[in-house]
Coordinates of C-alpha atoms in Angstrom, one line a residue:
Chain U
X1 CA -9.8 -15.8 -21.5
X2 CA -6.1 -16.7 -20.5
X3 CA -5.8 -19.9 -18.4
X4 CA -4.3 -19.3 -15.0
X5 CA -2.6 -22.6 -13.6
X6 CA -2.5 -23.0 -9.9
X7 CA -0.4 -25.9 -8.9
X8 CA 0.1 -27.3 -5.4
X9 CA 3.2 -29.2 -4.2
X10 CA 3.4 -31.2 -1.4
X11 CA 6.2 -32.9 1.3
X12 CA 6.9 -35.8 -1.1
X13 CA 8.5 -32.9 -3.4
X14 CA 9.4 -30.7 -0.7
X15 CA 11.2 -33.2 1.3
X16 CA 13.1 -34.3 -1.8
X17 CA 15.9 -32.1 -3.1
X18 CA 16.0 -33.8 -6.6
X19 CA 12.6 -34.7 -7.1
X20 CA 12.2 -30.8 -5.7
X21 CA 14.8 -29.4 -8.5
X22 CA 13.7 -31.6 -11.2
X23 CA 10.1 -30.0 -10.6
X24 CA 10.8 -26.6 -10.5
X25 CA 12.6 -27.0 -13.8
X26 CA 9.6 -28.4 -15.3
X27 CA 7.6 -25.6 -13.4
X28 CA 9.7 -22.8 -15.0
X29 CA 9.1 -23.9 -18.2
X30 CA 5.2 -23.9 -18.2
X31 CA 3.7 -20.7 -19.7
X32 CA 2.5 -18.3 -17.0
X33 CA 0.5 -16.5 -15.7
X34 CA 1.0 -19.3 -13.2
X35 CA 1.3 -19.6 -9.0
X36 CA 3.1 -22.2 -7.2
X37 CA 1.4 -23.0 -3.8
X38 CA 3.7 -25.0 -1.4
X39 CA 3.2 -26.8 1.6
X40 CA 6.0 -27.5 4.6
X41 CA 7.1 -30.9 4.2
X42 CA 9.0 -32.6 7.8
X43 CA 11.2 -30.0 8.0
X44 CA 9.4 -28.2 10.2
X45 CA 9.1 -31.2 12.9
X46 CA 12.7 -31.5 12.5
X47 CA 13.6 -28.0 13.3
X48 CA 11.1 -28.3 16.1
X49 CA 12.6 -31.3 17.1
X50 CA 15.9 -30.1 17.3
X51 CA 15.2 -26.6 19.1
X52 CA 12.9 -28.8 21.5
X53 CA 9.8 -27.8 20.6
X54 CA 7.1 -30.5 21.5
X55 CA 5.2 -31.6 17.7
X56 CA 1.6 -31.5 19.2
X57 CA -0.8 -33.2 15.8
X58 CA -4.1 -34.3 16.4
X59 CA -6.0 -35.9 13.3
X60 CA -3.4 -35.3 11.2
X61 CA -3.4 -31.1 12.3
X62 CA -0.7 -29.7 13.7
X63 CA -1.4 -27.6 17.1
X64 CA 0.2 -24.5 16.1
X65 CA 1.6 -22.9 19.2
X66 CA 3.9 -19.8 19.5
X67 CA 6.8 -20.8 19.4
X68 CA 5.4 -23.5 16.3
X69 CA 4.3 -20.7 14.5
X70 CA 7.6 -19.3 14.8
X71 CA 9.1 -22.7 13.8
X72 CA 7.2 -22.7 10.5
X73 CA 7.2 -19.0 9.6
X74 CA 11.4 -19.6 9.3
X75 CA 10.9 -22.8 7.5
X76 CA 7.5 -22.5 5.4
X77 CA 8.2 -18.4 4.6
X78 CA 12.2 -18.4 5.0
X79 CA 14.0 -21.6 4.1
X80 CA 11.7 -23.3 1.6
X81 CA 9.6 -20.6 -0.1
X82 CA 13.4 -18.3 -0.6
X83 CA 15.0 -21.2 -1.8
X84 CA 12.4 -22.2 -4.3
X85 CA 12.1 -18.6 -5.6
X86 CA 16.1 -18.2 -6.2
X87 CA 15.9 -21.8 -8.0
X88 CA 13.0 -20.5 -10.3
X89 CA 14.9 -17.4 -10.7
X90 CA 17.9 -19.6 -11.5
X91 CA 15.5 -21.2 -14.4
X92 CA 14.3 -17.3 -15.8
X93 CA 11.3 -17.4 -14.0
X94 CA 10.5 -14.4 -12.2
X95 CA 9.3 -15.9 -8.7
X96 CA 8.2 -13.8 -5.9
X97 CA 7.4 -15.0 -2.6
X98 CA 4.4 -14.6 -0.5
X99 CA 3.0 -15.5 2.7
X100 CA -0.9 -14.1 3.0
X101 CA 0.3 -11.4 4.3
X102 CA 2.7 -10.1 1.9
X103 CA 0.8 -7.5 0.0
X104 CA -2.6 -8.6 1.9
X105 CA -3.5 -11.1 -0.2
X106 CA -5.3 -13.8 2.1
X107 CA -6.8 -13.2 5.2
X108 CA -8.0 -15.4 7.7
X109 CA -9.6 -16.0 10.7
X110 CA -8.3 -17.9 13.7
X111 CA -9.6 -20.9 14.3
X112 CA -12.4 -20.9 17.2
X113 CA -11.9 -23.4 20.1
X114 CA -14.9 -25.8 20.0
X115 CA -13.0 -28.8 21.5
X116 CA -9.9 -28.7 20.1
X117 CA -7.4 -25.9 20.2
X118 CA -5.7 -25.6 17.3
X119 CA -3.8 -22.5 18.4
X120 CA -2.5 -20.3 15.9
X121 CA -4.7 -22.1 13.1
X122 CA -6.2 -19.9 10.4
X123 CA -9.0 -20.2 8.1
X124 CA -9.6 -18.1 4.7
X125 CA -11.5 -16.2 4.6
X126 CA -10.8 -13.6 1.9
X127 CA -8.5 -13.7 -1.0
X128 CA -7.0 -10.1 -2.5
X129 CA -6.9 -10.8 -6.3
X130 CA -5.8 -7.0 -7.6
X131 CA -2.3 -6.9 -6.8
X132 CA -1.4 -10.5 -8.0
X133 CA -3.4 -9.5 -10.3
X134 CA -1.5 -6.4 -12.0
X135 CA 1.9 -9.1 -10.8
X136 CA 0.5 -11.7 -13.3
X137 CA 0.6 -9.5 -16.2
X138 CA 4.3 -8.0 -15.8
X139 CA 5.2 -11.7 -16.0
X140 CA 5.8 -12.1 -12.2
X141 CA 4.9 -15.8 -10.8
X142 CA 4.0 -16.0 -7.1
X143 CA 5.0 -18.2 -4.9
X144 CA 2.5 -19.4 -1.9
X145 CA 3.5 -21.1 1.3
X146 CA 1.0 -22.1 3.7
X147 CA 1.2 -19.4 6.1
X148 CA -1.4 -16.2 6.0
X149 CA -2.8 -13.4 8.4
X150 CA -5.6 -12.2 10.4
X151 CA -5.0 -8.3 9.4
X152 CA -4.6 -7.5 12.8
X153 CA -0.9 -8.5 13.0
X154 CA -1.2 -11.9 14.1
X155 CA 0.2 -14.4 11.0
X156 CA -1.7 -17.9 11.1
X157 CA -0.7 -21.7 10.0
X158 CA -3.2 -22.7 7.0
X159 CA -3.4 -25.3 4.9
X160 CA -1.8 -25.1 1.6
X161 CA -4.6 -27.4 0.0
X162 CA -7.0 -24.5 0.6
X163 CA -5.0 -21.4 -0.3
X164 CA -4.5 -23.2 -3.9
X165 CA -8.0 -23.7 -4.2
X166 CA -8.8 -20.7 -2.4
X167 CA -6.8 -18.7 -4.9
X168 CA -7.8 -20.6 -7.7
X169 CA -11.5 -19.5 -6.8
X170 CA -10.4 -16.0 -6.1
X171 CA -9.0 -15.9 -10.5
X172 CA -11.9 -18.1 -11.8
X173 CA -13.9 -14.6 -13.0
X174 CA -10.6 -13.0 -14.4
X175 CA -8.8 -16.2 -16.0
X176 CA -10.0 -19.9 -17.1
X177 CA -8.3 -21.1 -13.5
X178 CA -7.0 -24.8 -13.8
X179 CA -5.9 -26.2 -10.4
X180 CA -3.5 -28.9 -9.8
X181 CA -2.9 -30.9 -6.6
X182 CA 0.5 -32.5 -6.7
X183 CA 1.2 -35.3 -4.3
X184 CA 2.9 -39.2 -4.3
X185 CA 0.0 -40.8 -5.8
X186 CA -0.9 -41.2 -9.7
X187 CA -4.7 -40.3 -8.4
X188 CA -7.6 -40.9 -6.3
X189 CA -7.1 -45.3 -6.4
X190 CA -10.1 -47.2 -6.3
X191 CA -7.7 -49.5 -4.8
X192 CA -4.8 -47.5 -2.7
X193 CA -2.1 -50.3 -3.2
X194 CA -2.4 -50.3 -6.8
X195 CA -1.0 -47.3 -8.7
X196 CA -3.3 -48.5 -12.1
X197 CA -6.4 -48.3 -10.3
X198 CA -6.6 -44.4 -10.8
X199 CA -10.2 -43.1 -11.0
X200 CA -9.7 -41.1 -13.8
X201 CA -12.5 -38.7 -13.7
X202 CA -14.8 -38.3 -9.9
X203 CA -18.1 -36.3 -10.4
X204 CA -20.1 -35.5 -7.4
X205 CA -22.4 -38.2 -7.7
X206 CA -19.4 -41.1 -7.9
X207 CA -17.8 -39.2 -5.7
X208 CA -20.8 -40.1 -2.9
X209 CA -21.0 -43.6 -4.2
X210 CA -17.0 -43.7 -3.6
X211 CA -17.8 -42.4 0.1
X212 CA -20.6 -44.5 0.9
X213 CA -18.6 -47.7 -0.3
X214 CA -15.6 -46.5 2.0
X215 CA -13.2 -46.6 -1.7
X216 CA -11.7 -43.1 -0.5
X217 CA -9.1 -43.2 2.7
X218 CA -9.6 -40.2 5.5
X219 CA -6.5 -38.3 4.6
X220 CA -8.1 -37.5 1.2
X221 CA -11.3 -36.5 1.8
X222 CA -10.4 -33.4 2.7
X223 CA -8.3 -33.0 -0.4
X224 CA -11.4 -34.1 -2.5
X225 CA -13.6 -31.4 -0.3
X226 CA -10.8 -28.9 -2.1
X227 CA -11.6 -29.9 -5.4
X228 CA -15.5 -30.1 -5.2
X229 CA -15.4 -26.6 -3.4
X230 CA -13.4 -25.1 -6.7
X231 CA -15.5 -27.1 -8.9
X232 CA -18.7 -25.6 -7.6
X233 CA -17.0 -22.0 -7.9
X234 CA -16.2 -21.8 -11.2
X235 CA -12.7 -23.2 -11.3
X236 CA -12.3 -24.5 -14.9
X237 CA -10.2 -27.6 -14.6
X238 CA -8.9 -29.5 -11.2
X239 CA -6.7 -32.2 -11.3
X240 CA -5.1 -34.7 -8.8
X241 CA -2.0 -36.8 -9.1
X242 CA 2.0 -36.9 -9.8
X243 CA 3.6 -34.2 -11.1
X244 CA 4.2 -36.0 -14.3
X245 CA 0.8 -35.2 -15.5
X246 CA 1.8 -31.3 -15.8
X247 CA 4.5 -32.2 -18.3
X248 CA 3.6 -35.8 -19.6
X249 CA 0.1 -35.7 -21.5
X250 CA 0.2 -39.8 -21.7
X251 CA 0.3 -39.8 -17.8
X252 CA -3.2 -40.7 -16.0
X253 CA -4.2 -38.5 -13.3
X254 CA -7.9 -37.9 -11.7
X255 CA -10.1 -35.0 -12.8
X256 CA -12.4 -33.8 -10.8
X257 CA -15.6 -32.5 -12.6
X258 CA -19.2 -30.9 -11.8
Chain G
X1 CA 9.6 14.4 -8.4
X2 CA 7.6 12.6 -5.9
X3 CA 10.2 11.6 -2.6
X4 CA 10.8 8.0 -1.9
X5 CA 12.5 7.4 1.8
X6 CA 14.3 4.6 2.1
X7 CA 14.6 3.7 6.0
X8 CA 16.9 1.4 7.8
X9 CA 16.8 -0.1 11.1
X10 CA 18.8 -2.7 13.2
X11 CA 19.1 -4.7 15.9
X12 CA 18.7 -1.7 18.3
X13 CA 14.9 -2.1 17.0
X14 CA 14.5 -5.3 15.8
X15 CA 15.5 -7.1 19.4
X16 CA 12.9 -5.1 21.1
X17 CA 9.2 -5.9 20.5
X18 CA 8.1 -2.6 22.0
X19 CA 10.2 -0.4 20.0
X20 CA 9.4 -2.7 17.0
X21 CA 6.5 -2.3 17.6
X22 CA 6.3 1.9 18.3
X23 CA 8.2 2.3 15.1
X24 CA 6.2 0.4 12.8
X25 CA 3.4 2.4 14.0
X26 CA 4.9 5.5 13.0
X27 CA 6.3 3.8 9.9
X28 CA 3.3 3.1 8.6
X29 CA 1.8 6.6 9.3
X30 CA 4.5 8.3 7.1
X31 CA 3.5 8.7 3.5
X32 CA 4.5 6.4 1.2
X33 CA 6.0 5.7 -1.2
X34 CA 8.5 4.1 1.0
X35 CA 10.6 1.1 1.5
X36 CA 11.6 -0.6 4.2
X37 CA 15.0 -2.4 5.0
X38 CA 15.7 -4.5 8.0
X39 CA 18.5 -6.2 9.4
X40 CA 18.8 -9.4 11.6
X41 CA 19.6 -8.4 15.1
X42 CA 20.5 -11.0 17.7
X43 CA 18.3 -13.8 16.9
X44 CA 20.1 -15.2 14.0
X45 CA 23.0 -16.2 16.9
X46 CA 20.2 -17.0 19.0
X47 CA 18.9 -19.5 17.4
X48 CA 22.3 -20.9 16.2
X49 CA 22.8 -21.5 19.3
X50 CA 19.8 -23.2 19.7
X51 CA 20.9 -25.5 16.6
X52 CA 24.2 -25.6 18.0
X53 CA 25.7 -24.2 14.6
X54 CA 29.0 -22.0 15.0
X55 CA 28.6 -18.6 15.1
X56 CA 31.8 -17.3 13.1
X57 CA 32.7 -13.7 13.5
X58 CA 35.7 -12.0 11.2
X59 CA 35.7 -8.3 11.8
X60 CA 32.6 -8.1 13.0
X61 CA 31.5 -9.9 10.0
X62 CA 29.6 -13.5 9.7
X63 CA 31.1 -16.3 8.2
X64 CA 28.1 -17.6 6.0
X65 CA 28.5 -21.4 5.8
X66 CA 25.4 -23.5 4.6
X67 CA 23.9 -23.9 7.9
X68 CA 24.5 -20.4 8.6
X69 CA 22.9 -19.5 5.1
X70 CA 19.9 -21.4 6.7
X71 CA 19.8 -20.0 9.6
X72 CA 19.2 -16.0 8.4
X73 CA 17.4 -16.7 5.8
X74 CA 15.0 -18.4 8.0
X75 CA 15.4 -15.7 10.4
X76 CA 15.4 -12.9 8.5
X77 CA 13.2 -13.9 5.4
X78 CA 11.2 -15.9 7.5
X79 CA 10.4 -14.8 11.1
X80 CA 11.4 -11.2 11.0
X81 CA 10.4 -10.3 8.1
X82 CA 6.8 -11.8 7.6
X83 CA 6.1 -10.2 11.5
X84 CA 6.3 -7.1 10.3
X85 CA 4.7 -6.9 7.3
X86 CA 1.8 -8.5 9.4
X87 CA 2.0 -5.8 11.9
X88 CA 2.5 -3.0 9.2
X89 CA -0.5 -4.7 7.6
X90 CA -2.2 -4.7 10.9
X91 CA -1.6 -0.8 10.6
X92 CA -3.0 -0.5 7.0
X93 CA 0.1 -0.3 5.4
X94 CA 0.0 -2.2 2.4
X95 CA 3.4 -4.6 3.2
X96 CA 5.4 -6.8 1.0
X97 CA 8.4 -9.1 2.2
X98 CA 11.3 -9.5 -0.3
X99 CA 14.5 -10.8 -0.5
X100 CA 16.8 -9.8 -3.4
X101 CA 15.8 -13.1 -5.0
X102 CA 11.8 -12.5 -4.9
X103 CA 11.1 -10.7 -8.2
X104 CA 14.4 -10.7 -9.1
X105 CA 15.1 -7.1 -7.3
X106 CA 18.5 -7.5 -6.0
X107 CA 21.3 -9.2 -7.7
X108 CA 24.7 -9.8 -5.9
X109 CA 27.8 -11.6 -6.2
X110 CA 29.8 -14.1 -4.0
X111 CA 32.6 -12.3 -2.0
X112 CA 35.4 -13.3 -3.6
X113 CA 38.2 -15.7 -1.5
X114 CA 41.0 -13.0 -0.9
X115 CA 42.8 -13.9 2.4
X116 CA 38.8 -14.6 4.1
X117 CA 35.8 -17.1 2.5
X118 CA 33.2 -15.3 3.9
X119 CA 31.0 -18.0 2.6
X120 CA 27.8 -17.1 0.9
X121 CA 28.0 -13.6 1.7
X122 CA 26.8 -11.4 -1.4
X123 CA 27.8 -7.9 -2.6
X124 CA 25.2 -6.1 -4.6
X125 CA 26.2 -6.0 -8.2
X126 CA 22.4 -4.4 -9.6
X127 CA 19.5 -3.4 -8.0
X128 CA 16.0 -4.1 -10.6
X129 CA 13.6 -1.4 -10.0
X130 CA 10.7 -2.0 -12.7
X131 CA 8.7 -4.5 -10.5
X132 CA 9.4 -2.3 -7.2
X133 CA 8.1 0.7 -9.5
X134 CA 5.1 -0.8 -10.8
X135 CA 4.6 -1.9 -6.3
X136 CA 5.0 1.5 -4.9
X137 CA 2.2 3.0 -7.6
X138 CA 0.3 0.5 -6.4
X139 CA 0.9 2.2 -2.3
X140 CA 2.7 -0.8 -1.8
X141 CA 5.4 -0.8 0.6
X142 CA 8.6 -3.1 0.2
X143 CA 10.0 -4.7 3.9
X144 CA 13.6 -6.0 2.2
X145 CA 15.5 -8.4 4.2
X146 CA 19.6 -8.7 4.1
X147 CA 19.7 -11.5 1.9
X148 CA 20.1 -11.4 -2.0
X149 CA 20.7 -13.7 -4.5
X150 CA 23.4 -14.4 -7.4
X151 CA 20.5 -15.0 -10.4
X152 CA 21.9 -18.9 -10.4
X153 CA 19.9 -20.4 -7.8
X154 CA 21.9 -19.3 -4.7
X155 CA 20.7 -16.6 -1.7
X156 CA 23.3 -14.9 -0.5
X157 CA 23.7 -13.3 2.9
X158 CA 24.4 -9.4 2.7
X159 CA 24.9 -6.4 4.5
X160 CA 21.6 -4.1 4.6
X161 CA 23.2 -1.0 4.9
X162 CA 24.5 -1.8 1.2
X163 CA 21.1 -2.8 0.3
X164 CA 19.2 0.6 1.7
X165 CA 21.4 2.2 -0.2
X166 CA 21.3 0.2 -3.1
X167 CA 17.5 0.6 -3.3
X168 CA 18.3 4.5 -3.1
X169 CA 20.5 4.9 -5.8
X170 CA 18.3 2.6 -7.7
X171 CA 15.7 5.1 -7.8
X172 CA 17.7 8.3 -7.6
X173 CA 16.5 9.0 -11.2
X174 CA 12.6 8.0 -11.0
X175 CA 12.4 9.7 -7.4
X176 CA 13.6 12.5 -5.3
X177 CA 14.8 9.8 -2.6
X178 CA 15.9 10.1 0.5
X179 CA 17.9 7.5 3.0
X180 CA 17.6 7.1 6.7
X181 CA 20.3 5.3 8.4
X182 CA 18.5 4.4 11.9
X183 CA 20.8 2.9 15.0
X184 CA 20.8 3.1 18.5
X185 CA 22.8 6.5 18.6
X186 CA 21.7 10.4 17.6
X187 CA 23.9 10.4 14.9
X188 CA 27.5 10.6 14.4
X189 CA 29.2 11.7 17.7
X190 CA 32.5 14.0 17.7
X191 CA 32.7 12.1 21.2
X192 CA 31.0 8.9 21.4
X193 CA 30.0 8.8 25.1
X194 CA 28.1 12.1 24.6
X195 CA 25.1 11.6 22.7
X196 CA 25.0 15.5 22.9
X197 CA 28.1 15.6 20.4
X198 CA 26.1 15.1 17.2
X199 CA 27.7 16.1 14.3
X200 CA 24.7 17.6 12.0
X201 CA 26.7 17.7 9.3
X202 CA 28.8 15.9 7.5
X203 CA 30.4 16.8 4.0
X204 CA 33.5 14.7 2.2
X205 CA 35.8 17.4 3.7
X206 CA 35.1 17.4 7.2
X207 CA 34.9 13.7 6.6
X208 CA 38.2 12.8 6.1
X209 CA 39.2 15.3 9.0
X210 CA 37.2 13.3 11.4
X211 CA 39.0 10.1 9.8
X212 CA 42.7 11.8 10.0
X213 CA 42.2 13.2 13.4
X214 CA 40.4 9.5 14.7
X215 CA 37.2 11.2 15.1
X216 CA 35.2 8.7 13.6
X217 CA 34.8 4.6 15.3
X218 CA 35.6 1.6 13.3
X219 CA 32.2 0.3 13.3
X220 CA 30.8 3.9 11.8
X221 CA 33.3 3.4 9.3
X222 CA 31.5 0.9 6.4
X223 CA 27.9 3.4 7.0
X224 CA 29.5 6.1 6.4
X225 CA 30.8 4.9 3.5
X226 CA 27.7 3.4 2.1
X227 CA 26.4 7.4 2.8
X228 CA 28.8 9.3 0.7
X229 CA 28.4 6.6 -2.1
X230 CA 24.4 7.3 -1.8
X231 CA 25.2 10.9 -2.1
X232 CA 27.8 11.1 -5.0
X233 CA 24.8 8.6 -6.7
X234 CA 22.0 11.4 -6.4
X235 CA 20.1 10.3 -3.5
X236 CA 19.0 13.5 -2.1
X237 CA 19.4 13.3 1.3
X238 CA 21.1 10.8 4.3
X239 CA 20.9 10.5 7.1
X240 CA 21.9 8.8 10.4
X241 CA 20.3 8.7 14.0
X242 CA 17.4 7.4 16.1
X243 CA 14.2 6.5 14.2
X244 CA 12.8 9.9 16.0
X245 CA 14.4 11.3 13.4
X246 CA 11.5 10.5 11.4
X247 CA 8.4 11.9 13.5
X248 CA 9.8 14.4 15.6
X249 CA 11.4 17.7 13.8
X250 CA 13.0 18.6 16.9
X251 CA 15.7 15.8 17.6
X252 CA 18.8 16.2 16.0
X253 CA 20.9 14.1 14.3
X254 CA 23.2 13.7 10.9
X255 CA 22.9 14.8 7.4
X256 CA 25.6 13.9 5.1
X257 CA 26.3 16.4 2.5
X258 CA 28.0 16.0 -0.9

């Protein structure tokens, strides 16, 4: 089976035009078949901020409004996904740019309003695999950002964390799927302050030992919910940590495993 | 040889959600294949002037600085383009956003400095079908924005007219194609307060009448010529008017003929 590498980047790349070029570079050089999923960085609060737009976040969410989802449909789909597929194209890497809507390939739902509103929010809730599928094999490498659609015209704000894995799920009966969260940190830290203390591998069982004894901060539990949801569907191989440990093989990084 | 129409609209459509909207319904409903190319309408300026970012106009031509650059492709690329694939989706046609950098479809160069910079402003130098091929077997349908790219890492603003029939002549030898020019008139008008006045046809000789005796408007000039070069390239048929062109067999408008 061929492997299929899914790799997610976050702000700390995207906010970053170096670290950001220096990445792709290294991207562009891995062997496809290969996706890129991409998040939105700050730009998108600073384009708000300078059209007016109020920045409404609660628990780390953004409240995705109208004229927000406008704000990051021109930044997530426009400005940052067209400029990373012109600098992969730059490196011979034949990017190609997708929202889920392009070609149908996620669909969501809208979030429903219990007691928050999260506005235009959406939820996967299908992946379409065939026609990435038959771009894959003529060499083409898609390109993700974190916007998708409902099928009934309406595009939604989703986060990026679960379109890679969502994807990555979607391949794991076609290709050996390995899925890569990118972010600041060398891991999942036993101890967040020290950049050694990277758990190297978290199964489900030290994972709930790791919960119960409070060793994993709230802003990555969700991440961690990512990984055991792609574990437990057949993802081969998911990894968390710098983007080093794509390229560097002496680099320590967290694996997550059944 | 199956026929592929290539179909161009502008701001007269994009600007107004209902007739957006009333045209991608009957886009959708017209058998593919099919591609789609769209221009940028007023909201590029609009939201420059939200960003307070000069708008510079030379000859009814943008100046594309960086911010500029910015500014359409998160406008076009971003907000136009991914709403209507979503609402082409939402109509079961199988939509796909590109820029000339996404896949590699559209290669241009950098307008050269004469006595103007028009900044990043690209002229088409190839047009890659393969990947576009392999799409519309698939029943995909390509929505192209009117930005391209220069294969070294930098999008370049350009004009959609060229693109449409770029794409045209691109396919001329894989296709029987055919290129709608759609704007806000009937067609070309012998007396341009008359909307009556449609010339049907239009052949290189009664062409360069209409230019010798002032017939024909400076702005009509550059689609015009972008017909005649689709023509003497093979594409089978152009032609300019409303976008009832296209659903109703009655209306009239222009054909240009070799």
């Amino acid at each position: 089976m061929t492997t299929l590498k899914v790799i997610k980047i976050g702000g700390n790349i995207i906010d970053d035009a170096n670290a950001l070029g220096q990445f792709l570079n290294g991207f562009a050089s891995l062997k496809a078949p290969k996706i890129l999923v991409h998040g939105g960085g700050k730009l998108a609060s600073k384009l708000a901020e300078q059209m007016r737009v109020a920045v409404n976040m609660i628990g780390g969410r953004r409240i995705t409004d109208q004229a927000t989802l406008d704000i990051i449909t021109m930044v997530y789909a426009g400005k940052i996904n067209k400029n990373i597929v012109a600098k992969l194209q730059a490196q011979h890497c034949n990017a190609m740019g997708f929202t889920g809507a392009d070609g149908n390939t996620i669909v969501s739902e809208k979030r429903a309003v219990n007691t928050i509103d999260y506005g235009f929010a959406g939820d996967v809730k299908k992946v379409n695999t065939a026609l990435l599928e038959v771009l894959l094999k003529t060499n083409t490498t898609p390109v993700f950002c974190a916007i998708t659609h409902d099928e009934n015209g309406q595009l939604l704000n989703t986060n990026a964390d679960t379109i890679a894995s969502e994807l990555a799920i979607g391949f794991a009966s076609k290709y050996k799927t390995e899925l890569y969260y990118c972010f600041e940190k060398n891991g999942v830290l036993l101890d967040v302050n020290n950049e050694d203390s990277v758990i190297e591998n978290i199964d489900v069982k030290t994972y709930q030992n790791l919960i119960d004894t409070d060793c994993i901060s709230e802003g990555m539990l969700p991440k961690l919910n990512n990984c055991f949801h792609a574990i437990k569907h057949k993802v081969n191989k998911v990894c968390i940590g710098k983007t080093d440990m794509l390229f560097n093989t002496q680099i320590k990084y967290t694996t997550i495993q059944k």
